[in-house]
CSV table of C-alpha atoms in Angstrom, one decimal:
chain,number,residue,atom,x,y,z
A,88,MET,CA,144.8,162.3,91.1
A,89,ASN,CA,145.8,163.3,94.3
A,90,GLU,CA,149.0,161.7,95.5
A,91,HIS,CA,148.1,160.5,98.8
A,92,LEU,CA,144.5,159.1,97.3
A,93,LYS,CA,146.3,157.2,95.1
A,94,LYS,CA,148.5,155.6,97.3
A,95,ILE,CA,145.2,154.7,99.4
A,96,LYS,CA,143.9,153.1,96.7
A,97,GLY,CA,146.5,151.2,96.0
A,98,THR,CA,146.8,149.8,99.4
A,99,ILE,CA,143.2,149.1,100.6
A,100,ASP,CA,140.4,147.3,99.3
A,101,VAL,CA,138.1,150.3,98.7
A,102,GLU,CA,135.3,148.1,97.1
A,103,ARG,CA,135.1,146.5,100.5
A,104,GLY,CA,135.0,149.7,102.4
A,105,TYR,CA,131.5,148.6,104.4
A,106,SER,CA,133.4,146.0,106.5
A,107,LEU,CA,136.6,148.2,107.0
A,108,GLY,CA,134.9,150.2,109.8
A,109,THR,CA,132.6,152.6,110.6
A,110,VAL,CA,132.6,156.3,111.8
A,111,PHE,CA,130.2,157.7,114.6
A,112,THR,CA,129.7,161.1,116.4
A,113,THR,CA,129.2,162.3,119.8
A,114,ARG,CA,127.8,165.7,120.7
A,115,ASN,CA,131.0,167.2,120.7
A,116,LYS,CA,133.2,164.9,118.3
A,117,GLN,CA,133.6,162.9,115.2
A,118,TYR,CA,135.4,159.2,115.3
A,119,MET,CA,136.3,156.5,113.2
A,120,TYR,CA,136.6,152.6,114.5
A,121,ASP,CA,138.8,150.6,112.3
A,122,THR,CA,137.4,146.6,112.2
A,123,GLY,CA,140.8,145.3,111.6
A,124,THR,CA,142.5,146.6,114.7
A,125,GLY,CA,139.8,147.7,117.0
A,126,LYS,CA,141.1,151.2,117.4
A,127,VAL,CA,138.9,154.0,117.5
A,128,PHE,CA,140.7,157.7,116.2
A,129,GLU,CA,139.0,161.1,116.8
A,130,CYS,CA,138.6,162.8,113.0
A,131,GLY,CA,138.7,166.2,111.8
A,132,ALA,CA,135.7,167.2,109.8
A,133,ASN,CA,137.5,166.5,106.5
A,134,GLU,CA,138.6,163.3,107.2
A,135,TYR,CA,135.2,162.3,108.7
A,136,GLN,CA,133.4,162.7,105.5
A,137,ILE,CA,135.9,160.9,103.4
A,138,LEU,CA,135.9,157.8,105.8
A,139,LYS,CA,132.1,158.1,105.8
A,140,SER,CA,132.1,157.9,102.1
A,141,LEU,CA,134.6,155.0,102.3
A,142,PHE,CA,132.3,153.0,104.7
A,143,GLU,CA,129.1,153.8,103.7
A,144,GLN,CA,129.4,153.9,99.9
A,145,THR,CA,132.4,152.0,99.2
A,146,SER,CA,134.3,155.1,97.4
A,147,LEU,CA,137.0,157.6,98.0
A,148,PRO,CA,136.1,160.7,96.0
A,149,GLU,CA,138.5,162.9,94.0
A,150,LYS,CA,136.1,165.8,94.8
A,151,VAL,CA,134.1,167.0,97.6
A,152,GLU,CA,131.6,169.7,97.8
A,153,GLY,CA,132.7,172.5,99.9
A,154,PHE,CA,136.5,171.2,100.3
A,155,SER,CA,139.0,173.1,98.3
A,156,GLU,CA,141.9,170.7,96.7
A,157,GLU,CA,144.2,171.9,99.6
A,158,GLU,CA,141.9,170.7,102.1
A,159,LEU,CA,141.2,167.4,100.3
A,160,GLU,CA,145.0,166.8,100.1
A,161,ALA,CA,145.7,167.6,103.7
A,162,ALA,CA,142.6,165.0,104.6
A,163,TYR,CA,144.0,162.6,102.4
A,164,ARG,CA,147.5,162.9,103.4
A,165,ASN,CA,146.4,162.4,107.2
A,166,ILE,CA,144.6,159.4,106.7
A,167,TRP,CA,147.4,157.7,104.5
A,168,GLU,CA,149.8,158.6,107.4
A,169,MET,CA,147.2,156.8,109.8
A,170,ILE,CA,147.4,153.7,107.7
A,171,GLU,CA,151.0,153.7,107.3
A,172,THR,CA,151.7,154.1,111.2
A,173,GLU,CA,148.4,152.4,112.6
A,174,HIS,CA,147.9,149.7,110.2
A,175,ILE,CA,144.1,150.6,109.7
A,176,LEU,CA,141.6,149.8,107.0
A,177,GLN,CA,143.5,146.6,106.1
A,178,ILE,CA,141.8,143.6,107.5
A,179,SER,CA,141.8,140.2,105.2
A,180,PRO,CA,138.7,139.7,103.3
A,181,ASP,CA,138.9,136.1,104.1
A,182,LEU,CA,139.7,135.1,107.7
A,183,LYS,CA,138.6,132.0,109.4
A,184,PHE,CA,136.9,131.5,112.9
A,185,VAL,CA,139.1,130.2,115.5
A,186,LYS,CA,138.6,126.7,115.7
A,187,GLU,CA,139.3,124.2,118.6
A,188,THR,CA,140.9,121.1,118.2
A,189,ASP,CA,138.8,117.9,119.3
A,190,GLU,CA,141.3,117.6,122.2
A,191,THR,CA,141.0,121.1,123.4
A,192,LEU,CA,137.2,120.7,123.2
A,193,ARG,CA,137.5,117.4,125.0
A,194,ASP,CA,139.3,118.9,127.7
A,195,LEU,CA,137.6,121.9,128.4
A,196,LEU,CA,134.0,119.6,128.5
A,197,ARG,CA,135.9,117.5,130.7
A,198,TYR,CA,137.8,119.9,133.2
A,199,ASP,CA,136.7,123.3,133.0
A,200,LEU,CA,132.8,123.6,133.3
A,201,GLN,CA,132.0,126.9,134.6
A,202,GLN,CA,128.3,126.6,135.5
A,203,VAL,CA,125.2,124.2,135.6
A,204,ILE,CA,121.8,125.7,135.4
A,205,LEU,CA,119.0,123.5,136.5
A,206,GLU,CA,115.5,123.7,135.0
A,207,LEU,CA,113.8,122.8,137.8
A,208,THR,CA,110.3,123.3,136.5
A,209,GLU,CA,108.2,124.4,133.4
A,210,GLN,CA,105.4,125.8,135.9
A,211,CYS,CA,105.3,129.4,136.8
A,212,ASN,CA,102.6,131.1,138.9
A,213,MET,CA,102.7,134.2,136.6
A,214,ARG,CA,101.7,134.8,132.8
A,215,CYS,CA,104.0,138.0,131.9
A,216,ARG,CA,102.6,139.3,129.0
A,217,TYR,CA,106.2,139.5,127.3
A,218,CYS,CA,107.4,136.0,128.3
A,219,ILE,CA,109.1,134.0,126.1
A,220,TYR,CA,107.3,130.7,127.0
A,221,ASN,CA,103.4,132.1,126.3
A,222,GLU,CA,101.6,130.2,123.7
A,223,HIS,CA,101.9,132.9,121.1
A,224,ASN,CA,105.8,132.8,121.0
A,225,GLU,CA,106.9,130.0,118.8
A,226,GLY,CA,110.5,128.7,119.0
A,227,TYR,CA,110.0,128.2,122.6
A,228,ARG,CA,108.1,125.8,125.0
A,229,ASN,CA,105.0,126.4,126.6
A,230,PHE,CA,104.1,126.7,130.3
A,231,SER,CA,103.9,122.9,131.6
A,232,PRO,CA,103.5,120.9,134.7
A,233,LYS,CA,106.8,119.0,134.2
A,234,ALA,CA,109.1,119.3,136.9
A,235,MET,CA,112.6,118.1,137.5
A,236,THR,CA,113.0,114.7,139.5
A,237,TRP,CA,115.8,114.3,142.3
A,238,GLU,CA,117.3,111.8,140.2
A,239,VAL,CA,117.9,113.9,137.2
A,240,ALA,CA,119.0,116.9,139.8
A,241,LYS,CA,121.5,115.0,141.8
A,242,ARG,CA,123.1,114.0,138.4
A,243,ALA,CA,123.3,117.2,137.4
A,244,VAL,CA,125.1,118.5,140.4
A,245,GLU,CA,127.6,115.5,140.3
A,246,TYR,CA,128.3,116.1,136.3
A,247,ALA,CA,129.1,119.9,137.7
A,248,ARG,CA,131.2,118.3,140.3
A,249,ASP,CA,133.3,116.1,137.9
A,250,ASN,CA,133.8,118.3,135.3
A,251,SER,CA,134.5,121.7,136.5
A,252,GLY,CA,137.8,123.4,137.4
A,253,ASP,CA,138.9,125.3,140.7
A,254,LYS,CA,135.4,126.9,140.8
A,255,VAL,CA,131.8,126.1,139.6
A,256,ALA,CA,128.5,127.8,139.7
A,257,VAL,CA,125.0,126.1,140.4
A,258,SER,CA,121.9,127.8,139.2
A,259,PHE,CA,118.2,127.3,139.1
A,260,TYR,CA,115.7,128.6,136.7
A,261,GLY,CA,112.2,127.6,135.4
A,262,GLY,CA,109.1,128.6,135.1
A,263,GLU,CA,109.8,130.0,138.3
A,264,PRO,CA,112.4,128.2,140.2
A,265,LEU,CA,110.8,128.7,144.0
A,266,VAL,CA,107.6,126.8,142.4
A,267,GLN,CA,109.9,123.9,143.5
A,268,PHE,CA,112.0,125.4,146.4
A,269,GLU,CA,112.2,122.0,148.5
A,270,LEU,CA,114.2,120.6,145.4
A,271,MET,CA,116.1,123.4,145.0
A,272,LYS,CA,117.0,123.7,148.8
A,273,LYS,CA,117.7,119.9,148.5
A,274,THR,CA,120.0,120.2,145.5
A,275,ILE,CA,121.9,123.3,147.4
A,276,ASP,CA,122.4,121.0,150.3
A,277,TYR,CA,123.8,118.3,148.0
A,278,SER,CA,126.2,120.3,146.3
A,279,ARG,CA,127.6,121.6,149.4
A,280,GLN,CA,127.9,118.3,150.6
A,281,ILE,CA,129.7,116.7,147.5
A,282,ILE,CA,131.4,119.4,146.0
A,283,LYS,CA,134.7,120.1,147.8
A,284,GLY,CA,138.2,121.8,147.4
A,285,LYS,CA,136.1,124.4,144.8
A,286,GLU,CA,134.9,128.0,144.9
A,287,LEU,CA,131.1,126.8,144.7
A,288,THR,CA,128.6,129.6,143.9
A,289,PHE,CA,124.9,129.4,143.7
A,290,SER,CA,122.2,131.6,142.1
A,291,PHE,CA,118.6,131.7,140.9
A,292,SER,CA,116.3,133.8,138.9
A,293,THR,CA,112.8,134.7,140.5
A,294,ASN,CA,109.7,136.6,139.9
A,295,LEU,CA,110.1,137.5,143.7
A,296,THR,CA,106.2,136.7,144.3
A,297,LEU,CA,106.7,133.4,146.1
A,298,VAL,CA,109.6,134.6,148.3
A,299,THR,CA,108.4,134.0,152.3
A,300,PRO,CA,110.8,135.1,155.2
A,301,GLU,CA,111.7,131.6,155.3
A,302,ILE,CA,112.6,131.1,151.9
A,303,ALA,CA,114.4,134.5,152.2
A,304,ALA,CA,116.2,133.4,155.3
A,305,TYR,CA,117.7,130.3,154.0
A,306,VAL,CA,119.1,131.3,150.8
A,307,ALA,CA,120.6,134.6,152.6
A,308,GLY,CA,122.5,131.7,154.6
A,309,VAL,CA,123.8,129.9,151.6
A,310,GLU,CA,127.3,130.9,151.3
A,311,GLY,CA,128.0,132.5,147.9
A,312,MET,CA,124.5,132.7,147.1
A,313,SER,CA,123.2,135.4,144.6
A,314,VAL,CA,119.2,136.0,143.1
A,315,LEU,CA,118.4,137.9,140.0
A,316,ALA,CA,115.2,139.7,141.2
A,317,SER,CA,112.6,140.5,138.3
A,318,ILE,CA,110.9,143.9,139.0
A,319,ASP,CA,109.8,146.2,136.2
A,320,GLY,CA,109.3,149.5,138.0
A,321,PRO,CA,106.5,151.1,140.0
A,322,GLU,CA,103.2,149.3,140.4
A,323,LYS,CA,101.1,150.5,137.2
A,324,ILE,CA,104.3,150.2,134.8
A,325,HIS,CA,105.2,146.7,136.7
A,326,ASP,CA,101.6,145.3,136.4
A,327,ALA,CA,101.0,146.1,132.6
A,328,TYR,CA,102.7,143.2,131.8
A,329,ARG,CA,103.8,141.3,134.9
A,330,VAL,CA,100.6,139.5,136.0
A,331,MET,CA,99.7,136.5,137.7
A,332,SER,CA,98.3,133.4,136.0
A,333,GLY,CA,94.4,134.7,136.9
A,334,GLY,CA,95.4,138.2,135.4
A,335,LYS,CA,95.9,140.1,138.3
A,336,GLY,CA,98.7,142.5,138.8
A,337,SER,CA,101.8,141.2,140.5
A,338,PHE,CA,103.6,144.1,142.1
A,339,GLY,CA,102.5,144.1,145.8
A,340,LYS,CA,103.8,140.5,146.0
A,341,ALA,CA,106.8,141.3,144.3
A,342,ILE,CA,108.1,144.1,146.1
A,343,GLN,CA,106.9,142.6,149.4
A,344,GLY,CA,109.2,139.6,148.3
A,345,LEU,CA,112.2,142.0,147.4
A,346,LYS,CA,111.9,143.4,151.0
A,347,TYR,CA,112.4,140.1,152.3
A,348,LEU,CA,115.5,139.3,150.5
A,349,VAL,CA,117.1,142.7,151.3
A,350,GLU,CA,116.3,142.4,155.1
A,351,ALA,CA,117.6,138.6,155.3
A,352,PHE,CA,121.0,139.7,153.3
A,353,GLY,CA,121.3,142.7,155.2
A,354,GLU,CA,124.6,144.2,154.4
A,355,ARG,CA,125.3,142.0,151.8
A,356,ALA,CA,122.3,142.6,149.8
A,357,LYS,CA,124.0,145.1,147.6
A,358,GLU,CA,126.4,142.5,146.2
A,359,SER,CA,123.9,139.6,146.2
A,360,ILE,CA,121.0,140.7,144.7
A,361,VAL,CA,120.6,142.2,141.2
A,362,ILE,CA,117.2,143.7,139.8
A,363,ASN,CA,116.3,142.8,136.5
A,364,THR,CA,113.7,145.5,134.7
A,365,VAL,CA,112.2,144.5,131.4
A,366,VAL,CA,111.1,147.7,129.3
A,367,CYS,CA,108.0,147.3,127.0
A,368,PRO,CA,106.8,149.6,124.4
A,369,PRO,CA,106.1,152.5,124.0
A,370,PHE,CA,109.9,153.6,124.9
A,371,SER,CA,109.3,157.2,126.3
A,372,ALA,CA,111.4,159.4,128.6
A,373,LYS,CA,108.1,159.8,130.8
A,374,LYS,CA,107.9,155.7,131.3
A,375,LEU,CA,111.9,155.9,132.0
A,376,ASP,CA,111.9,158.4,134.2
A,377,ALA,CA,109.1,156.9,136.2
A,378,ILE,CA,111.2,153.5,136.7
A,379,LYS,CA,114.2,155.5,138.0
A,380,GLU,CA,112.6,157.6,140.5
A,381,PHE,CA,110.9,154.4,141.7
A,382,PHE,CA,114.2,152.6,142.3
A,383,GLU,CA,115.9,155.5,143.7
A,384,GLY,CA,112.8,156.4,146.0
A,385,LEU,CA,112.8,153.1,147.9
A,386,ASN,CA,115.1,153.9,151.2
A,387,TRP,CA,115.6,150.3,151.9
A,388,LEU,CA,117.2,149.5,148.5
A,389,PRO,CA,120.7,149.9,148.8
A,390,LYS,CA,121.9,152.6,145.9
A,391,GLU,CA,125.2,150.3,145.0
A,392,MET,CA,122.7,147.3,144.4
A,393,VAL,CA,123.2,146.6,140.4
A,394,LYS,CA,120.0,147.2,138.2
A,395,LYS,CA,119.8,146.1,134.8
A,396,CYS,CA,117.6,147.8,132.4
A,397,ASP,CA,116.7,146.1,129.1
A,398,TYR,CA,114.3,145.7,126.0
A,399,VAL,CA,111.7,143.1,125.8
A,400,GLU,CA,112.8,140.1,123.8
A,401,TYR,CA,111.8,140.9,120.0
A,402,GLY,CA,108.6,139.7,118.9
A,403,SER,CA,107.3,138.5,122.4
A,404,VAL,CA,104.7,141.2,123.1
A,405,ARG,CA,101.7,141.2,121.0
A,406,GLU,CA,100.2,144.4,119.6
A,407,GLU,CA,97.3,144.0,121.6
A,408,ASP,CA,99.1,143.6,124.7
A,409,ILE,CA,100.9,146.9,124.9
A,410,SER,CA,100.0,149.6,127.4
A,411,MET,CA,99.8,153.2,126.4
A,412,GLU,CA,99.8,154.3,129.6
A,413,TYR,CA,103.1,156.1,129.6
A,414,ALA,CA,103.5,157.1,126.1
A,415,GLY,CA,104.6,160.6,127.1
A,416,ASP,CA,102.4,162.6,124.9
A,417,GLY,CA,104.7,161.6,121.6
A,418,GLU,CA,107.9,162.3,123.4
A,419,PHE,CA,109.7,159.1,122.5
A,420,VAL,CA,113.4,159.1,123.5
A,421,GLY,CA,116.5,158.8,120.6
A,422,GLU,CA,118.7,161.4,119.9
A,423,GLU,CA,119.8,161.7,116.5
A,424,LEU,CA,123.7,162.3,115.9
A,425,ASP,CA,124.6,162.4,111.8
A,426,GLY,CA,121.8,160.8,111.0
A,427,PHE,CA,122.0,157.9,113.4
A,428,THR,CA,119.6,157.6,116.4
A,429,LEU,CA,120.6,156.3,119.9
A,430,ASP,CA,118.2,153.5,120.9
A,431,ALA,CA,115.4,154.5,123.5
A,432,ILE,CA,117.1,153.2,126.7
A,433,GLU,CA,120.5,154.4,125.9
A,434,GLY,CA,119.9,157.8,124.6
A,435,TRP,CA,117.8,158.1,127.7
A,436,ALA,CA,120.3,156.8,130.1
A,437,LEU,CA,123.3,158.9,128.5
A,438,THR,CA,121.1,161.9,128.7
A,439,ARG,CA,120.3,161.4,132.2
A,440,ASP,CA,124.0,160.4,133.3
A,441,LEU,CA,125.3,163.3,131.6
A,442,GLU,CA,123.1,165.4,133.6
A,443,GLU,CA,123.7,164.0,137.0
A,444,GLN,CA,126.9,163.7,139.0
A,445,ASP,CA,126.1,160.7,141.5
A,446,PRO,CA,128.0,157.4,140.3
A,447,LYS,CA,125.7,155.4,142.2
A,448,SER,CA,122.4,156.9,140.4
A,449,TYR,CA,120.0,154.3,138.5
A,450,VAL,CA,121.1,155.4,135.0
A,451,ALA,CA,124.9,155.4,136.1
A,452,GLY,CA,124.8,151.8,136.4
A,453,ILE,CA,122.7,151.2,133.4
A,454,VAL,CA,125.3,153.2,131.2
A,455,THR,CA,128.0,151.4,133.0
A,456,ASP,CA,126.7,148.2,132.4
A,457,LYS,CA,126.2,148.8,128.6
A,458,LEU,CA,130.0,150.5,128.4
A,459,VAL,CA,131.8,147.2,129.4
A,460,ARG,CA,131.8,145.3,125.9
A,461,ILE,CA,133.4,148.5,124.2
A,462,HIS,CA,135.8,149.1,127.0
A,463,ASN,CA,137.1,145.3,126.8
A,464,ARG,CA,137.1,145.2,123.0
A,465,ARG,CA,139.5,143.1,121.2
A,466,GLN,CA,142.3,145.8,120.2
A,467,THR,CA,145.5,144.8,118.1
A,468,GLN,CA,148.6,146.9,116.8
A,469,GLU,CA,148.3,145.7,113.6
A,470,PRO,CA,145.3,143.9,111.8
A,471,CYS,CA,143.7,140.6,113.4
A,472,LYS,CA,144.4,137.1,111.5
A,473,ASP,CA,141.2,135.4,112.8
A,474,LEU,CA,137.6,135.9,113.8
A,475,ARG,CA,136.0,134.9,117.0
A,476,ARG,CA,132.9,133.2,116.7
A,477,ASN,CA,130.7,136.3,117.2
A,478,GLY,CA,129.8,136.5,121.2
A,479,CYS,CA,129.2,132.9,121.1
A,480,CYS,CA,130.5,130.8,124.2
A,481,ILE,CA,132.0,127.3,123.5
A,482,PRO,CA,129.2,124.8,124.1
A,483,GLY,CA,129.2,122.9,127.3
A,484,ASN,CA,132.2,124.6,128.6
A,485,GLN,CA,131.0,128.5,130.1
A,486,ARG,CA,127.8,126.7,131.1
A,487,VAL,CA,125.3,123.7,130.5
A,488,TYR,CA,121.5,124.3,130.8
A,489,VAL,CA,119.7,120.8,132.3
A,490,LYS,CA,115.9,120.9,131.0
A,491,THR,CA,113.4,118.9,133.4
A,492,ASP,CA,114.1,115.6,131.6
A,493,GLY,CA,118.0,115.9,131.9
A,494,LYS,CA,118.8,116.6,128.3
A,495,PHE,CA,121.8,119.6,127.9
A,496,LEU,CA,121.1,122.4,125.9
A,497,LEU,CA,123.8,125.4,125.9
A,498,CYS,CA,122.2,128.0,128.1
A,499,GLU,CA,118.6,128.9,129.3
A,500,LYS,CA,117.8,131.4,126.2
A,501,THR,CA,118.4,128.9,123.1
A,502,GLY,CA,114.9,127.4,123.2
A,503,ASP,CA,114.0,124.8,120.8
A,504,ALA,CA,117.8,124.0,119.7
A,505,PRO,CA,119.6,120.8,119.3
A,506,ASP,CA,120.6,119.2,122.5
A,507,ILE,CA,124.2,118.9,123.3
A,508,GLY,CA,123.7,115.6,125.7
A,509,ASN,CA,122.2,114.7,128.8
A,510,VAL,CA,122.8,114.4,132.4
A,511,PHE,CA,123.3,110.1,132.0
A,512,GLU,CA,125.8,110.2,129.4
A,513,GLY,CA,127.3,113.5,129.5
A,514,ALA,CA,128.2,116.1,126.8
A,515,ASP,CA,128.0,114.9,123.2
A,516,LEU,CA,131.2,116.3,121.4
A,517,GLU,CA,130.0,115.4,118.0
A,518,LYS,CA,126.7,117.1,118.4
A,519,ILE,CA,128.5,120.2,119.5
A,520,LYS,CA,130.9,120.0,116.7
A,521,LYS,CA,128.1,119.2,114.1
A,522,TYR,CA,125.7,122.0,115.2
A,523,TYR,CA,127.5,124.8,116.9
A,524,ILE,CA,131.0,124.7,115.1
A,525,GLU,CA,130.9,123.3,111.7
A,526,GLU,CA,127.4,124.3,110.9
A,527,TYR,CA,127.7,127.5,112.3
A,528,ASP,CA,131.0,128.5,110.9
A,529,GLU,CA,130.1,127.2,107.2
A,530,LYS,CA,127.0,129.3,107.2
A,531,SER,CA,128.1,132.5,108.9
A,532,LEU,CA,131.8,133.0,107.8
A,533,THR,CA,131.0,134.7,104.5
A,534,ARG,CA,129.0,137.3,106.2
A,535,CYS,CA,131.2,138.1,109.3
A,536,ASN,CA,133.5,138.9,106.6
A,537,GLU,CA,131.4,141.4,105.3
A,538,CYS,CA,130.6,143.0,108.5
A,539,TRP,CA,132.5,145.7,110.1
A,540,ALA,CA,131.0,145.3,113.7
A,541,ARG,CA,132.7,141.2,113.6
A,542,ASN,CA,134.9,142.0,116.5
A,543,LEU,CA,132.4,143.4,118.4
A,544,CYS,CA,129.6,141.4,117.9
A,545,GLY,CA,127.8,140.0,120.9
A,546,LEU,CA,125.4,137.8,118.7
A,547,CYS,CA,125.4,134.6,119.9
A,548,TYR,CA,123.8,131.1,119.2
A,549,ALA,CA,120.5,131.9,121.5
A,550,ALA,CA,119.6,134.5,118.7
A,551,CYS,CA,119.4,132.4,115.6
A,552,TYR,CA,118.7,128.3,116.4
A,553,GLU,CA,115.9,126.4,116.1
A,554,ALA,CA,115.1,122.5,116.6
A,555,GLU,CA,116.9,121.7,113.3
A,556,GLY,CA,120.2,124.0,113.8
A,557,ILE,CA,120.8,127.5,112.7
A,558,ASP,CA,118.3,129.6,111.2
A,559,MET,CA,120.3,132.1,108.9
A,560,GLU,CA,117.1,134.2,108.2
A,561,ARG,CA,116.3,134.8,111.7
A,562,LYS,CA,120.4,135.2,112.3
A,563,GLU,CA,120.5,138.0,109.4
A,564,LYS,CA,117.5,139.8,110.9
A,565,VAL,CA,119.2,140.1,114.3
A,566,CYS,CA,122.7,140.8,113.0
A,567,GLY,CA,121.4,144.2,111.8
A,568,ALA,CA,120.0,144.9,115.2
A,569,HIS,CA,123.8,144.3,116.7
A,570,ARG,CA,125.1,146.2,114.3
A,571,TYR,CA,122.8,149.3,115.0
A,572,ALA,CA,123.3,148.7,119.0
A,573,THR,CA,127.1,148.5,118.7
A,574,LYS,CA,127.4,151.8,117.0
A,575,GLY,CA,125.3,153.2,119.6
A,576,GLU,CA,127.4,151.3,122.2
A,577,LEU,CA,130.4,153.2,120.6
A,578,ILE,CA,128.6,156.7,121.0
A,579,SER,CA,127.8,156.1,124.4
A,580,TYR,CA,131.6,155.1,125.3
A,581,TYR,CA,133.0,158.3,123.8
A,582,SER,CA,130.5,160.4,125.0
A,583,ILE,CA,131.0,159.6,128.4
A,584,LEU,CA,135.0,159.4,128.1
A,585,GLU,CA,134.8,162.8,126.9
A,586,GLU,CA,132.6,164.5,129.8
A,587,LYS,CA,133.2,162.0,132.6
A,588,PRO,CA,136.5,160.0,132.1
A,589,GLU,CA,136.4,159.0,136.0
A,590,VAL,CA,133.4,156.5,134.9
A,591,ILE,CA,135.4,154.8,132.2
A,592,GLU,CA,138.4,154.5,134.8
A,593,GLU,CA,136.3,152.4,136.9
A,594,ILE,CA,135.2,149.8,134.4
A,595,ASP,CA,138.0,147.6,135.0
A,596,ALA,CA,136.3,146.7,137.9
A,597,VAL,CA,132.9,145.5,136.3
A,598,PRO,CA,132.7,141.7,135.6
A,599,TYR,CA,132.8,140.9,131.8
A,600,TYR,CA,131.4,137.7,130.5
């Protein structure tokens, strides 16, 4: 047996090769990602093939077709030297999740709340065909006339004041929060009145159709206000899914509402308004190019404004609701690299970004947004000794979502999941521990230890909880999608690093949550 192959087999757990890392390619180079340290290394063609066999087939071959004995020996020697000097391929098979003590959890809940999100209403004036709150989408509430009372809103703000550190955010959600604009305004004014000596910011999500010049002027006058504005591109694309409750397209009202906000914020619009675009199938270059050209053609919209572009929530669009208007004559995006196909938006954005030189272009913003997580990944000199709880927050610490009735949920995305307290009694530490720490750890730990993407994972509670607690069948489906997306992000990051390294240098200035 090859001398260095023998050393490698005596050092690493070949049978667990699938959990030790992954390989990926760009158009120009080949790389490996090491699970234990978070390091990424460029590989020669021979080393790449050996590592691919380790990660995908849990084997280290003694012979490889097309390799001479000398080439095979050199490749194994190079891998062995990396194992010795960089401590790769050696992560422990039975790590534990980092677990906060009860005292630490209490302190985080009492003194370090960062954001409170008020669900002002379950009403919405629109019926977007992909909305998670539609009747056909199980696991989430439907639209209803329920609205938050002033007493609940008041208590929520007081809870934020009493349990936050030196800064806190008060946010508004729905339904459509502007359906309850007067309550929103009253809550903002009360927050500014009682929260003193802290950095106080505000935000809300809106479909834009209810924005008037008066509403725009008010929110623009609130210090620390930001707006997440939903618009899906040009009229035909937007109106295919974003319709009013009567079925009529909403584009005209939405674009007018966006104009009112941009005019009211003036110079501050570029940092105070974020555009949120949801892309529905079919995912064609024709459709994505049309969205890009639309936003770049709005000469009144600041180029610097952050524009997010992402997929519709999995399973929330019925087949009969899919519009084929922009199918693109079969031209679907997805560049294949060594058998791996980049997902539609990622592949399209990467291709367009590498073609362009404008750092303020629509695609440049999308690419940068998707690179931040890889840029800020956990990296250590030696294999890490513990696991982070994937992309999960500390429940009740980073944010609290207050439902119309005052119950606390983790966030606006968790749907029909166990609550963690209410505005009248505060956060419930025992529920948090039971559902979101002990149960999550017990049911997830084995699978996470088997996964190469464990230290890059962005999967959180929102993807895998129902009324009774964690749904592991649902979680495992989402895990596969996250692994796939993570490899795509690695490819995008190193593709940009090769061809536009100045973009990577600027990522340090991008907020990361």
